[in-house]
Amino acid sequence: MSETLNFVKSKRELAIELGLTSEEYDRIIQLIGREPTYEELGMFSVMWSEHCSYKNSIAVLKTLPRSGGRLLVSAGEENAGLVDIGDGLAVAFKIESHNHPSAIEPYQGAATGIGGILRDIFTMGARPIAILDSLRFGDLSNSRVKYLFNGVVRGIADYGNSFGCPTVGGEIYFDKSYNQNPLVNAMAVGIVKHSEIVRAVAKGSGNPVLIVGSSTGRDGIHGATFASEEISETSESKRPSVQVGDPFTEKLLLEATLEAIKTGHVVGIQDMGAAGITCSTSEMSARGKSGMEIDLDLVPVREKGMSAYEILLSESQERMLMVVERGFEDEIVEIFKKWDLNAVVIGCVTDDGILKIKKDGKICVNIPADSLVVGGGAPVYYREAKEPEYLKEVRNFNPYDLPEPKDLNDIFLKLISSPNIASKEWVYQQYDTMVGTNTVVLPGGDASVIRIKGTNKAISVKTDCNARYVYLNPYRGAMIAVAESARNVVCTGAEPVAITNCLNFGNPYKPEIFWQFKEAVRGMGDACRFFNTPVTGGNVSFYNESPDGAVYPTPVIGMLGLIEDLNYITTVNFKSPDDLIILLGKNTDEIGGSEYLAWIYGEVKGDAPEIDLELEKAVQKTCLDGIKQGLIKSAHDVSDGGIAVALAECCIADKENMLGCEVKLRDEIRPDFLLFGEGQSRIIVTVERENFDKFAKICEKNQVPYSVIGVVTAQKKFKINGLIEVDVEKIADVYYNTIRRIMERI
């Protein structure tokens, strides 16, 4: 589309068409002192979109604990978070969403989500060692939902497997609120030496600016804008906004980038993700309080006749912007040439703070770099917040009005068959979980564990969020998401150290949605401060709505835990007959927002479970102390499906050595609520009989409620209180094959 044709409309009309408001257009004129060019208007439209600017969320996000602990950089300052793990090493990790692209083109949407988050890691100088995914889909009885689920999983598998980074875990939930708008959140983790960390910054007047990696095409133009609007019937026409990924090129880009960094001549690097060249040039310049002069005629393109506007806004994959010390650019170019990749000098760093871009010898962009970015000229809004009306209805609920089931064996097996509880093995088996040979604890446990080669350490990683809890109580639900993800890594023997987050919500212009967001961030912040797990950064994804309504508010937590000694690594499965089964914490009758209530009764009502952070921390410390003293043989947190499901998972987690249990719960609680309630701050551990007294002293020292609830048995029977008695093999069949059988009927 030519500039002349576009400007038949007024520039103000075009700005509004591109997603800006009339007031924002006035702000642009005020910032640059004139009307913008067509290219400048396109740049402002993508950089001031919610996806890039966080204009509706940044004021709230700044209330989170964004520094301290083991963090090496404050949240949002770099491509990914950086956490010190000792021995001169750091972990780079981050989670981001690719929801809208995956709703339209699930395979490429998910694949390019993986590619983008991997680039965020290795642009820091870190070698990626793990991928995790937090996925949400609608009702699996819906054929389109099956199509989306299948496509997303294949996209993740094909990209990660081809790139050569293990996909080690995550979480997958199903609910009709995600029928039209799935959530695809990708997390990546990498390891870097402190001496090889590279920042996303442009500095040093005269230093050359290079574009490296693939050539630039027309795919993904206005992808950031597309991600900042609701899914609708016209969204299918936005397929050109979905990028196309190439994992084999990305693998070459990884190796070339890390080799270039080892020369010591790389000043800064940034991935060309959302908004492409526009984003990387403006953000790197703004961070370095510098400017750039760029010649778009030098950019390698794969399509003829590409305009300046198209080159600036393209989101073609596997590309990065790199600033190199002057005089060493030829050395860097040769490295990328060796890996059969483009590396072209397209401009230089300046010291005037101006982004000056030309095409065909004419300057088409001449604006302050920081006018485009968060913390500079990008607008910041604090939207109206109003408590949603639905809360009165859903909380007007008395669980004791529910009929008490007569056959708890039947209810238990039905619950095990819920897609939210049943094993996601059908998914994990499509992933290469062992490439790199560092994966110690595979998908399916409380968290995944990856050892750090050359050390006696490992890291434990987990994504977690119960969106139903957040829907019923955003503040408490987000707090639980942090607490549970910390509990998960503790159960593997790790100390929780930091989080990243991916905040998935509906339209922020709706006061009820913004209230959900604000309250969830408040709960997350309070929990992170309490556990000393600062926020390293992450992603906000608004506009997760379709004509059917908004998705459940889903603030996904990506938790990082550090295991100081490989001997501390602990798994879910029961280990030996006659071991004592001990419950840390106490049972309650809370079923609000539970899987039992949703799957058996079709209701999402009540309130999220209570959470006492002091008790939670004490339970986690007790578990970790027991692990470090060599007393705990297995550990598993109680979550979805309650204590009955947690105990069953302990019996069947090791398919080669399944064991039974005999359990006696002495709490005076209605039987179904006792078995399937989801009260927080509970961990099931096993210890040998001769170690019980030592472990009891740890519990008493930490003032944690504990009780011996049963014993592990060689007989493969699952028994609780005479209420449930089922063969372990039957539980395993239902648990491991439910999703496989559903997906085989595609």
XYZ file of C-alpha atoms in Angstrom:
746
model
C 0.000 0.000 0.000
C 1.545 3.325 -0.989
C 1.914 6.348 1.258
C -0.171 8.396 -1.178
C -3.113 5.982 -1.023
C -2.982 5.849 2.757
C -2.919 9.581 3.124
C -6.149 9.952 1.134
C -7.407 9.475 4.692
C -6.276 12.007 7.255
C -3.320 10.923 9.318
C -5.525 11.044 12.387
C -7.982 8.614 10.758
C -5.124 6.327 9.793
C -3.734 6.452 13.328
C -7.088 5.332 14.720
C -7.288 2.582 12.104
C -3.863 1.388 13.278
C -5.069 1.120 16.866
C -4.054 4.492 18.292
C -6.513 6.911 19.863
C -7.069 10.500 18.784
C -5.491 11.647 22.053
C -2.452 9.459 21.422
C -2.080 10.983 17.982
C -2.007 14.418 19.596
C 0.640 13.129 22.007
C 2.817 12.000 19.071
C 2.639 15.472 17.518
C 3.574 17.012 20.871
C 6.555 14.656 21.273
C 8.070 15.113 17.822
C 6.847 18.676 17.134
C 5.081 17.860 13.857
C 2.805 15.371 12.170
C 4.435 11.936 11.809
C 5.386 10.389 8.490
C 3.561 7.254 7.400
C 6.464 5.097 8.592
C 6.679 6.900 11.933
C 2.948 6.464 12.431
C 3.298 2.724 11.869
C 6.144 2.572 14.390
C 4.165 4.438 17.031
C 1.134 2.223 16.417
C 3.052 -0.972 17.195
C 5.274 0.396 19.949
C 2.317 2.014 21.710
C 0.168 -1.097 21.368
C -0.558 -2.870 24.648
C 1.635 -5.778 23.559
C 4.769 -3.595 23.381
C 4.101 -0.610 25.658
C 2.131 -2.181 28.531
C 0.348 1.163 28.641
C -2.617 -0.242 30.573
C -0.552 -2.415 32.910
C 2.836 -0.844 33.612
C 1.607 1.354 36.483
C 0.250 -1.731 38.267
C 3.275 -3.897 37.405
C 5.596 -1.404 39.071
C 4.049 -2.359 42.412
C 5.622 -5.835 42.167
C 8.944 -6.649 43.901
C 11.231 -6.287 40.877
C 14.689 -6.459 42.468
C 16.533 -8.032 45.400
C 17.297 -11.613 46.318
C 19.555 -13.276 43.766
C 18.476 -11.010 40.869
C 21.319 -9.583 38.796
C 19.127 -7.114 36.880
C 15.817 -5.498 37.772
C 12.669 -6.696 36.030
C 12.107 -5.389 32.517
C 15.633 -4.088 31.978
C 16.788 -6.897 29.679
C 15.576 -9.567 27.257
C 15.083 -11.978 30.195
C 15.521 -12.179 33.954
C 18.917 -13.056 35.408
C 19.405 -14.896 38.694
C 22.759 -15.633 40.349
C 23.193 -19.319 41.273
C 26.816 -19.117 42.454
C 30.025 -20.502 40.943
C 30.098 -17.558 38.516
C 26.904 -18.796 36.829
C 23.496 -17.235 36.292
C 20.131 -18.508 35.115
C 18.328 -16.531 32.422
C 14.614 -17.274 32.280
C 11.402 -15.743 31.000
C 7.842 -16.614 29.993
C 5.791 -14.993 27.227
C 2.438 -15.500 25.559
C 1.571 -16.354 21.966
C -2.166 -16.612 22.508
C -3.712 -14.763 19.588
C -1.479 -16.267 16.870
C -2.155 -19.751 18.277
C -5.907 -19.174 18.174
C -5.695 -18.474 14.428
C -2.837 -20.720 13.303
C -2.082 -23.101 16.179
C 0.957 -24.858 14.741
C 2.968 -21.800 13.690
C 1.575 -19.676 16.517
C 2.935 -22.085 19.117
C 6.165 -22.824 17.226
C 7.105 -19.161 16.853
C 6.246 -18.587 20.499
C 8.934 -21.143 21.350
C 11.382 -19.565 18.907
C 10.867 -16.084 20.339
C 11.355 -17.061 23.962
C 14.495 -19.064 23.109
C 15.993 -15.995 21.403
C 15.257 -13.925 24.504
C 17.456 -16.375 26.405
C 20.427 -16.696 24.096
C 20.585 -12.969 23.339
C 21.637 -12.721 27.007
C 24.597 -14.968 26.217
C 22.880 -17.950 27.843
C 22.617 -21.418 26.325
C 18.985 -22.607 26.591
C 18.662 -25.798 28.645
C 14.897 -26.162 29.103
C 11.499 -25.201 27.707
C 8.230 -25.268 29.657
C 4.722 -24.457 28.507
C 1.595 -23.332 30.290
C -1.372 -24.153 28.053
C -5.112 -23.581 28.364
C -7.733 -24.965 26.003
C -11.504 -25.274 25.929
C -13.728 -28.326 26.259
C -12.073 -31.349 24.608
C -15.450 -32.568 23.352
C -15.347 -29.585 20.959
C -13.759 -30.527 17.610
C -12.145 -27.107 17.106
C -10.633 -27.264 20.590
C -9.118 -30.660 19.698
C -7.739 -29.127 16.508
C -6.165 -26.229 18.436
C -4.777 -28.548 21.131
C -3.260 -30.923 18.585
C -1.785 -28.095 16.495
C -0.256 -26.250 19.429
C 1.343 -29.393 20.856
C 2.798 -30.339 17.471
C 4.113 -26.799 16.984
C 5.855 -26.818 20.369
C 7.237 -30.317 19.833
C 8.519 -29.760 16.317
C 10.241 -26.469 17.106
C 11.792 -27.514 20.412
C 12.845 -30.963 19.169
C 14.380 -29.568 15.982
C 16.170 -26.764 17.830
C 17.561 -29.277 20.314
C 16.327 -27.964 23.642
C 14.346 -30.294 25.921
C 10.738 -29.466 26.702
C 10.693 -30.606 30.311
C 7.255 -29.742 31.615
C 4.629 -27.141 32.315
C 0.897 -27.464 32.796
C -2.226 -27.997 30.696
C -5.767 -27.134 31.734
C -9.115 -27.354 29.964
C -12.164 -25.158 30.510
C -14.901 -23.874 28.230
C -13.840 -20.261 28.929
C -10.865 -20.965 26.623
C -12.955 -22.479 23.786
C -12.270 -19.667 21.306
C -9.175 -18.169 22.903
C -6.530 -20.708 23.986
C -3.610 -19.553 26.107
C -0.165 -20.566 24.907
C 2.521 -19.352 27.307
C 6.095 -20.454 26.592
C 8.940 -20.353 29.111
C 12.630 -20.921 28.475
C 15.594 -21.284 30.813
C 19.290 -20.903 30.057
C 22.681 -20.896 31.788
C 25.304 -18.190 31.332
C 28.666 -17.327 32.881
C 28.653 -13.919 34.547
C 31.552 -12.900 32.316
C 29.562 -13.635 29.150
C 26.288 -11.855 29.971
C 25.247 -9.476 27.200
C 22.726 -6.669 27.603
C 20.058 -5.397 25.215
C 21.688 -2.009 24.861
C 23.127 0.222 22.141
C 26.026 2.450 23.171
C 29.297 3.772 21.843
C 28.907 6.448 19.171
C 30.074 5.109 15.829
C 29.734 1.454 16.778
C 28.223 -0.514 13.877
C 24.676 -1.906 14.063
C 24.158 -5.308 12.426
C 21.089 -7.313 11.525
C 21.870 -11.012 11.877
C 19.980 -14.197 11.075
C 17.249 -14.690 8.502
C 16.147 -12.350 5.753
C 13.162 -10.062 6.272
C 9.802 -10.851 4.676
C 6.247 -9.624 4.911
C 5.120 -12.119 7.571
C 3.961 -10.858 10.936
C 3.399 -7.224 9.976
C 1.321 -5.624 12.735
C 1.505 -8.809 14.786
C 1.869 -6.724 17.976
C -1.257 -4.772 17.104
C -3.136 -8.012 16.395
C -2.128 -9.275 19.850
C -3.677 -6.137 21.365
C -7.253 -6.726 20.254
C -9.965 -9.269 20.984
C -10.458 -12.465 18.996
C -13.461 -12.026 16.698
C -15.053 -13.485 13.576
C -12.666 -11.384 11.475
C -9.549 -12.713 13.214
C -9.123 -15.492 10.645
C -8.288 -12.774 8.107
C -5.295 -11.801 10.279
C -3.366 -14.980 9.397
C -0.636 -12.845 7.726
C 0.046 -11.432 11.221
C 1.180 -14.902 12.312
C 4.875 -15.424 11.715
C 6.505 -18.539 10.270
C 9.331 -20.158 12.212
C 12.393 -22.171 11.192
C 13.975 -24.017 14.147
C 16.964 -25.216 12.139
C 17.936 -21.626 11.306
C 17.385 -20.733 14.958
C 19.838 -23.442 16.028
C 22.463 -21.958 13.715
C 21.656 -18.509 15.070
C 22.175 -19.750 18.627
C 25.597 -21.175 17.909
C 26.728 -18.154 15.875
C 25.506 -15.736 18.538
C 27.250 -17.500 21.422
C 30.456 -17.731 19.371
C 30.255 -14.010 18.581
C 29.732 -13.162 22.251
C 32.851 -15.128 23.237
C 34.963 -12.718 21.119
C 34.198 -9.988 23.653
C 33.336 -7.539 20.874
C 29.538 -7.634 21.143
C 28.176 -4.530 22.907
C 24.498 -5.484 22.894
C 21.900 -7.737 21.262
C 18.124 -7.806 21.101
C 15.732 -10.268 19.533
C 13.490 -8.960 16.765
C 10.230 -10.217 18.166
C 7.125 -8.058 18.368
C 7.476 -4.982 16.100
C 10.714 -6.267 14.546
C 13.360 -3.691 13.629
C 11.200 -0.935 15.084
C 11.278 -2.435 18.567
C 14.921 -3.472 18.678
C 16.328 -0.181 17.340
C 14.210 2.014 19.613
C 14.508 -0.040 22.817
C 18.254 -0.665 22.529
C 18.860 3.015 21.824
C 16.641 4.153 24.692
C 18.373 1.820 27.173
C 21.773 3.155 26.118
C 20.591 6.788 26.042
C 21.817 6.819 22.467
C 20.427 6.957 18.944
C 20.898 5.103 15.675
C 21.233 5.847 11.988
C 19.812 2.960 9.912
C 19.702 2.403 6.142
C 16.842 0.018 5.266
C 18.282 -0.564 1.793
C 20.998 -2.642 3.471
C 18.534 -5.001 5.218
C 18.505 -8.457 3.547
C 14.948 -9.060 2.291
C 13.383 -12.154 0.783
C 10.591 -10.423 -1.131
C 10.889 -7.837 -3.878
C 9.560 -4.311 -3.546
C 9.297 -4.212 0.236
C 8.557 -0.708 1.468
C 10.200 1.011 4.419
C 6.964 0.526 6.367
C 6.959 -3.228 5.724
C 10.636 -3.683 6.602
C 10.252 -1.687 9.821
C 7.187 -3.601 11.023
C 7.946 -7.116 9.758
C 8.074 -9.769 12.469
C 9.936 -12.348 10.386
C 11.503 -14.862 12.738
C 15.091 -15.825 13.601
C 16.461 -12.252 13.364
C 18.337 -10.121 15.891
C 19.872 -6.667 16.085
C 23.473 -6.525 17.288
C 25.784 -3.672 18.216
C 29.498 -4.454 17.810
C 32.662 -2.615 18.791
C 33.849 -0.511 15.850
C 36.658 -2.187 13.964
C 35.571 -5.720 14.811
C 32.477 -5.955 12.622
C 34.246 -7.997 9.922
C 35.217 -10.633 12.512
C 31.594 -10.906 13.650
C 30.289 -11.040 10.076
C 32.656 -13.911 9.306
C 31.344 -15.913 12.277
C 27.756 -15.649 11.044
C 28.848 -16.330 7.455
C 30.490 -19.558 8.669
C 27.100 -20.604 10.090
C 25.452 -19.707 6.736
C 23.563 -16.751 8.197
C 23.134 -13.129 7.229
C 25.159 -10.573 9.178
C 24.991 -7.140 7.592
C 25.980 -3.715 8.908
C 22.858 -1.574 8.433
C 23.846 1.500 10.407
C 25.635 2.865 13.445
C 25.066 4.093 16.982
C 24.860 7.846 17.516
C 25.001 9.962 20.659
C 22.069 12.302 19.947
C 19.209 10.040 21.104
C 17.571 10.238 17.666
C 16.384 7.292 15.600
C 17.127 8.305 12.003
C 16.098 5.788 9.347
C 16.318 6.122 5.579
C 15.164 4.195 2.530
C 16.042 4.917 -1.115
C 18.264 7.732 0.084
C 15.432 9.581 1.810
C 14.932 9.950 5.554
C 11.547 8.473 6.477
C 11.968 8.349 10.264
C 13.564 11.047 12.413
C 12.305 10.812 15.989
C 13.679 10.519 19.539
C 14.237 6.826 20.267
C 12.719 7.075 23.740
C 9.507 8.602 22.365
C 8.484 5.088 21.343
C 9.222 3.123 24.497
C 7.956 2.338 27.984
C 9.379 4.847 30.442
C 9.839 7.359 27.647
C 7.084 8.759 25.454
C 4.765 5.745 25.539
C 1.513 6.598 27.356
C 0.703 5.155 30.771
C -2.902 4.602 31.841
C -4.521 3.525 35.065
C -7.899 2.181 34.065
C -11.109 2.207 36.030
C -11.503 -0.850 38.264
C -14.786 -2.212 39.545
C -15.506 -5.410 41.445
C -17.424 -7.737 39.078
C -21.096 -8.427 39.742
C -20.644 -12.161 39.135
C -18.740 -12.522 42.410
C -21.897 -12.013 44.453
C -23.579 -14.843 42.580
C -20.731 -17.371 42.643
C -19.920 -16.762 46.299
C -23.553 -17.220 47.317
C -22.888 -20.913 47.621
C -23.264 -23.419 50.435
C -21.304 -26.602 49.607
C -23.324 -28.581 52.153
C -26.393 -28.156 49.925
C -24.748 -30.567 47.471
C -26.033 -34.162 47.650
C -23.524 -36.452 49.324
C -22.362 -39.149 46.877
C -22.962 -42.747 47.827
C -20.199 -44.417 45.780
C -16.915 -42.613 46.424
C -14.964 -45.217 44.421
C -16.945 -44.180 41.360
C -16.497 -40.462 42.083
C -12.769 -40.943 42.606
C -12.296 -42.717 39.253
C -14.380 -40.078 37.483
C -12.185 -37.382 38.998
C -9.008 -39.190 37.914
C -10.459 -39.163 34.374
C -10.836 -35.362 34.335
C -8.516 -33.994 31.614
C -7.267 -31.478 34.170
C -6.050 -34.261 36.470
C -5.309 -37.133 34.081
C -1.718 -37.542 32.908
C -0.632 -35.331 30.008
C 1.671 -38.114 28.832
C 0.101 -37.935 25.344
C 1.634 -34.464 25.156
C 4.969 -35.104 26.882
C 5.736 -38.106 24.687
C 5.788 -35.815 21.648
C 8.523 -33.721 23.260
C 12.203 -34.587 23.378
C 12.648 -34.276 27.134
C 16.190 -35.660 27.323
C 18.183 -33.869 24.619
C 21.287 -32.487 26.305
C 21.097 -35.304 28.880
C 20.606 -32.880 31.782
C 16.967 -33.614 32.616
C 16.846 -35.397 35.972
C 13.133 -35.223 36.829
C 10.906 -35.630 33.781
C 7.490 -34.063 33.057
C 4.622 -35.281 35.198
C 6.045 -34.592 38.650
C 5.600 -31.576 40.899
C 8.328 -29.714 38.999
C 11.040 -30.538 36.475
C 14.689 -30.735 37.476
C 17.683 -30.018 35.239
C 21.235 -30.505 36.464
C 23.876 -27.861 35.797
C 26.808 -29.559 34.095
C 30.153 -29.096 35.768
C 28.582 -28.459 39.180
C 26.804 -30.417 41.911
C 23.734 -28.177 41.461
C 20.430 -28.385 39.659
C 17.520 -26.093 39.023
C 13.860 -26.921 39.524
C 11.295 -25.161 37.334
C 7.514 -25.053 37.355
C 4.646 -23.133 35.784
C 1.482 -22.898 37.837
C -1.887 -21.184 38.106
C -5.349 -22.341 39.093
C -7.424 -19.895 37.053
C -10.674 -20.924 38.725
C -9.317 -19.691 42.050
C -8.367 -16.372 40.420
C -11.823 -16.086 38.851
C -13.439 -16.555 42.270
C -10.933 -14.414 44.184
C -8.237 -12.685 42.097
C -6.149 -11.539 45.068
C -6.106 -14.869 46.888
C -5.984 -16.920 43.684
C -2.806 -15.207 42.493
C -1.290 -15.564 45.947
C -2.020 -19.300 45.807
C -0.392 -19.520 42.355
C 2.872 -18.186 43.816
C 2.606 -20.357 46.951
C 1.827 -23.533 45.031
C 4.584 -23.042 42.462
C 7.020 -22.522 45.356
C 5.627 -25.656 47.049
C 6.133 -27.581 43.815
C 9.841 -26.812 43.533
C 10.332 -27.413 47.270
C 8.944 -30.939 46.806
C 11.851 -31.629 44.424
C 14.432 -30.422 46.969
C 14.800 -26.840 45.710
C 14.816 -23.461 47.408
C 12.443 -21.055 45.561
C 14.474 -18.043 44.370
C 12.538 -15.990 41.781
C 9.579 -15.944 39.426
C 8.667 -14.823 35.960
C 5.020 -14.343 35.060
C 2.603 -14.322 32.151
C -0.566 -12.397 32.984
C -3.465 -13.442 30.756
C -6.632 -11.347 31.084
C -9.492 -9.938 29.040
C -10.049 -6.368 27.832
C -8.490 -3.872 30.300
C -10.911 -1.137 29.223
C -13.648 -3.098 30.981
C -13.581 -2.071 34.682
C -14.381 -5.588 35.916
C -11.473 -7.056 33.950
C -9.063 -4.376 35.140
C -10.149 -5.030 38.731
C -9.316 -8.715 38.268
C -5.901 -7.750 36.914
C -5.134 -5.213 39.648
C -6.176 -7.572 42.449
C -4.229 -10.502 40.971
C -1.052 -8.413 40.720
C -1.554 -7.286 44.327
C -1.856 -10.911 45.495
C 1.160 -11.976 43.464
C 3.240 -9.112 44.804
C 2.335 -9.805 48.428
C 3.188 -13.497 48.071
C 6.478 -12.825 46.245
C 7.568 -10.387 48.930
C 6.702 -12.924 51.619
C 8.633 -15.780 49.976
C 11.484 -13.499 48.821
C 10.948 -14.601 45.231
C 11.209 -11.322 43.291
C 9.701 -10.922 39.832
C 12.344 -11.043 37.101
C 9.971 -9.896 34.363
C 7.468 -11.560 32.104
C 4.583 -10.653 29.896
C 1.080 -9.177 30.008
C -1.463 -10.522 27.550
C -4.708 -8.557 27.513
C -7.679 -8.845 25.153
C -8.057 -12.591 25.644
C -11.708 -12.384 24.714
C -13.992 -13.697 22.019
C -17.658 -13.047 21.293
C -18.362 -15.681 23.971
C -16.653 -13.569 26.638
C -13.315 -13.321 28.425
C -11.138 -16.237 29.496
C -10.711 -16.869 33.200
C -8.093 -14.473 34.590
C -4.919 -16.554 34.360
C -1.755 -15.091 35.931
C 0.707 -17.902 35.239
C 3.702 -18.121 37.560
C 7.010 -19.509 36.307
C 8.965 -20.451 39.435
C 12.707 -21.056 39.584
C 14.163 -23.128 42.410
C 17.804 -23.880 43.160
C 18.997 -27.310 44.324
C 22.400 -26.867 45.972
C 23.231 -30.598 46.065
C 22.135 -33.244 43.567
C 21.560 -35.600 46.499
C 18.599 -33.455 47.543
C 16.598 -34.271 44.394
C 13.279 -35.797 45.468
C 10.416 -37.232 43.447
C 6.688 -37.854 43.854
C 6.541 -41.641 43.775
C 6.378 -43.852 46.859
C 9.675 -45.716 47.178
C 9.357 -48.709 49.522
C 6.686 -50.799 51.244
C 6.262 -50.091 54.955
C 7.374 -46.439 54.631
C 5.208 -44.123 56.709
C 2.977 -41.679 54.858
C 2.914 -38.293 56.624
C 0.740 -35.267 55.888
C 2.305 -31.874 56.495
C -0.388 -29.256 57.070
C -4.032 -29.922 57.831
C -7.104 -31.056 55.921
C -10.090 -28.738 55.485
C -13.526 -28.985 53.886
C -12.843 -26.320 51.209
C -14.189 -27.240 47.780
C -14.728 -23.760 46.278
C -13.201 -23.661 42.798
C -12.187 -27.314 43.095
C -11.908 -29.841 40.296
C -14.395 -31.993 42.232
C -17.023 -29.270 42.131
C -16.384 -28.443 38.465
C -16.035 -31.957 37.032
C -18.624 -33.822 39.087
C -21.236 -31.090 39.586
C -20.453 -28.736 36.678
C -20.149 -25.749 39.019
C -17.476 -23.081 39.443
C -18.631 -21.465 42.658
C -17.672 -20.558 46.196
C -14.422 -18.862 47.122
C -10.808 -19.770 46.553
C -9.310 -21.768 49.427
C -7.863 -19.890 52.381
C -4.097 -19.390 52.314
C -2.016 -18.700 55.421
C 1.406 -17.655 54.154
C 3.083 -18.204 57.516
C 1.838 -21.805 57.601
C 2.742 -22.243 53.931
C 6.316 -21.113 54.505
C 6.633 -23.353 57.588
C 5.325 -26.394 55.658
C 7.774 -25.726 52.826
C 10.696 -25.256 55.235
C 9.824 -28.477 57.032
C 9.767 -30.400 53.771
C 13.061 -28.908 52.639
C 14.713 -29.512 56.013
C 13.583 -33.157 55.918
C 14.947 -33.573 52.407
C 18.311 -31.991 53.229
C 18.701 -34.239 56.279
C 18.063 -37.310 54.152
C 14.848 -38.251 55.949
C 12.212 -37.688 53.253
C 12.037 -40.344 50.517
C 9.161 -38.857 48.474
C 7.235 -35.585 48.495
C 4.113 -34.437 46.666
C 1.933 -31.393 47.158
C -1.841 -31.688 47.530
C -3.602 -29.641 44.859
C -6.135 -30.413 42.106
C -8.429 -33.221 43.184
C -7.392 -33.070 46.833
C -5.617 -35.591 49.024
C -7.175 -38.659 47.359
C -5.766 -37.725 43.958
C -2.392 -36.738 45.429
C -2.034 -40.102 47.188
C -3.016 -41.971 44.029
C -0.400 -40.078 42.009
C 2.233 -41.112 44.566
C 1.249 -44.778 44.023
C 1.384 -44.704 40.210
C 4.044 -42.075 39.406
C 6.670 -44.778 38.806
C 4.921 -47.011 36.278
C 7.660 -49.645 36.567
C 7.301 -49.926 40.340
C 3.754 -49.039 41.338
C 2.879 -49.478 44.999
C -0.266 -49.365 47.081
C -1.193 -47.598 50.302
C -3.460 -47.941 53.300
C -4.527 -44.567 54.623
C -6.633 -43.522 57.596
C -7.726 -39.865 57.714
C -9.101 -39.006 61.150
C -10.496 -35.558 60.394
C -14.191 -35.091 61.119
C -15.047 -33.663 57.727
C -17.748 -34.705 55.258
C -16.136 -37.631 53.380
C -16.209 -36.239 49.827
C -14.914 -32.844 50.992
C -12.187 -34.550 53.003
C -11.074 -36.658 50.044
C -11.394 -34.111 47.235
C -11.205 -30.689 48.918
C -8.322 -28.475 47.844
C -7.214 -26.852 51.089
C -3.779 -25.275 50.722
C -0.386 -25.718 52.402
C -0.339 -29.520 52.376
C 2.464 -31.862 51.358
C 2.464 -35.680 51.483
C 5.874 -37.119 52.389
C 7.173 -40.600 53.164
C 9.849 -41.521 55.685
C 11.216 -44.808 56.951
C 9.821 -45.908 60.335
C 13.193 -45.640 62.055
C 13.482 -41.988 60.931
C 10.063 -40.897 62.125
C 11.202 -39.465 65.473
C 13.895 -37.354 63.796
C 11.405 -36.018 61.281
C 8.787 -35.336 63.953
C 11.320 -33.105 65.729
C 11.745 -31.062 62.535
C 7.962 -30.626 62.295
C 7.736 -29.569 65.931
C 10.663 -27.163 65.627
C 8.945 -25.456 62.678
C 5.559 -25.569 64.465
C 3.958 -27.385 61.547
C 0.857 -29.588 61.964
C 1.683 -33.153 60.892
C 0.075 -36.556 61.096
C 0.945 -40.111 60.150
C -1.920 -40.976 57.827
C -0.885 -44.369 56.513
C 1.671 -46.753 55.165
C 3.009 -47.714 51.732
C 2.127 -51.318 50.768
C 3.521 -53.859 48.341
C -0.036 -54.987 47.643
C -1.248 -52.843 44.770
C -4.408 -51.674 46.463
C -5.371 -48.050 47.055
C -7.315 -47.783 50.323
C -8.576 -44.732 52.225
C -10.784 -45.002 55.331
C -12.898 -47.793 53.901
C -14.361 -45.105 51.601
C -12.138 -45.860 48.610
C -10.626 -49.213 47.662
C -9.394 -49.545 44.073
C -6.709 -51.582 42.302
C -3.693 -49.412 41.548
C -3.532 -50.793 37.989
C -7.080 -49.571 37.348
C -6.200 -46.090 38.586
C -3.126 -46.071 36.346
C -5.126 -47.126 33.286
C -7.620 -44.295 33.730
C -4.951 -41.752 34.671
C -2.477 -42.446 31.874
C -4.853 -43.216 29.002
C -7.777 -40.762 29.261
C -6.312 -37.969 27.149
C -4.681 -40.421 24.750
C -8.075 -42.046 24.089
C -9.765 -38.672 23.602
C -7.132 -37.499 21.113
C -7.164 -40.767 19.198
C -10.775 -39.938 18.327
C -9.832 -36.738 16.461
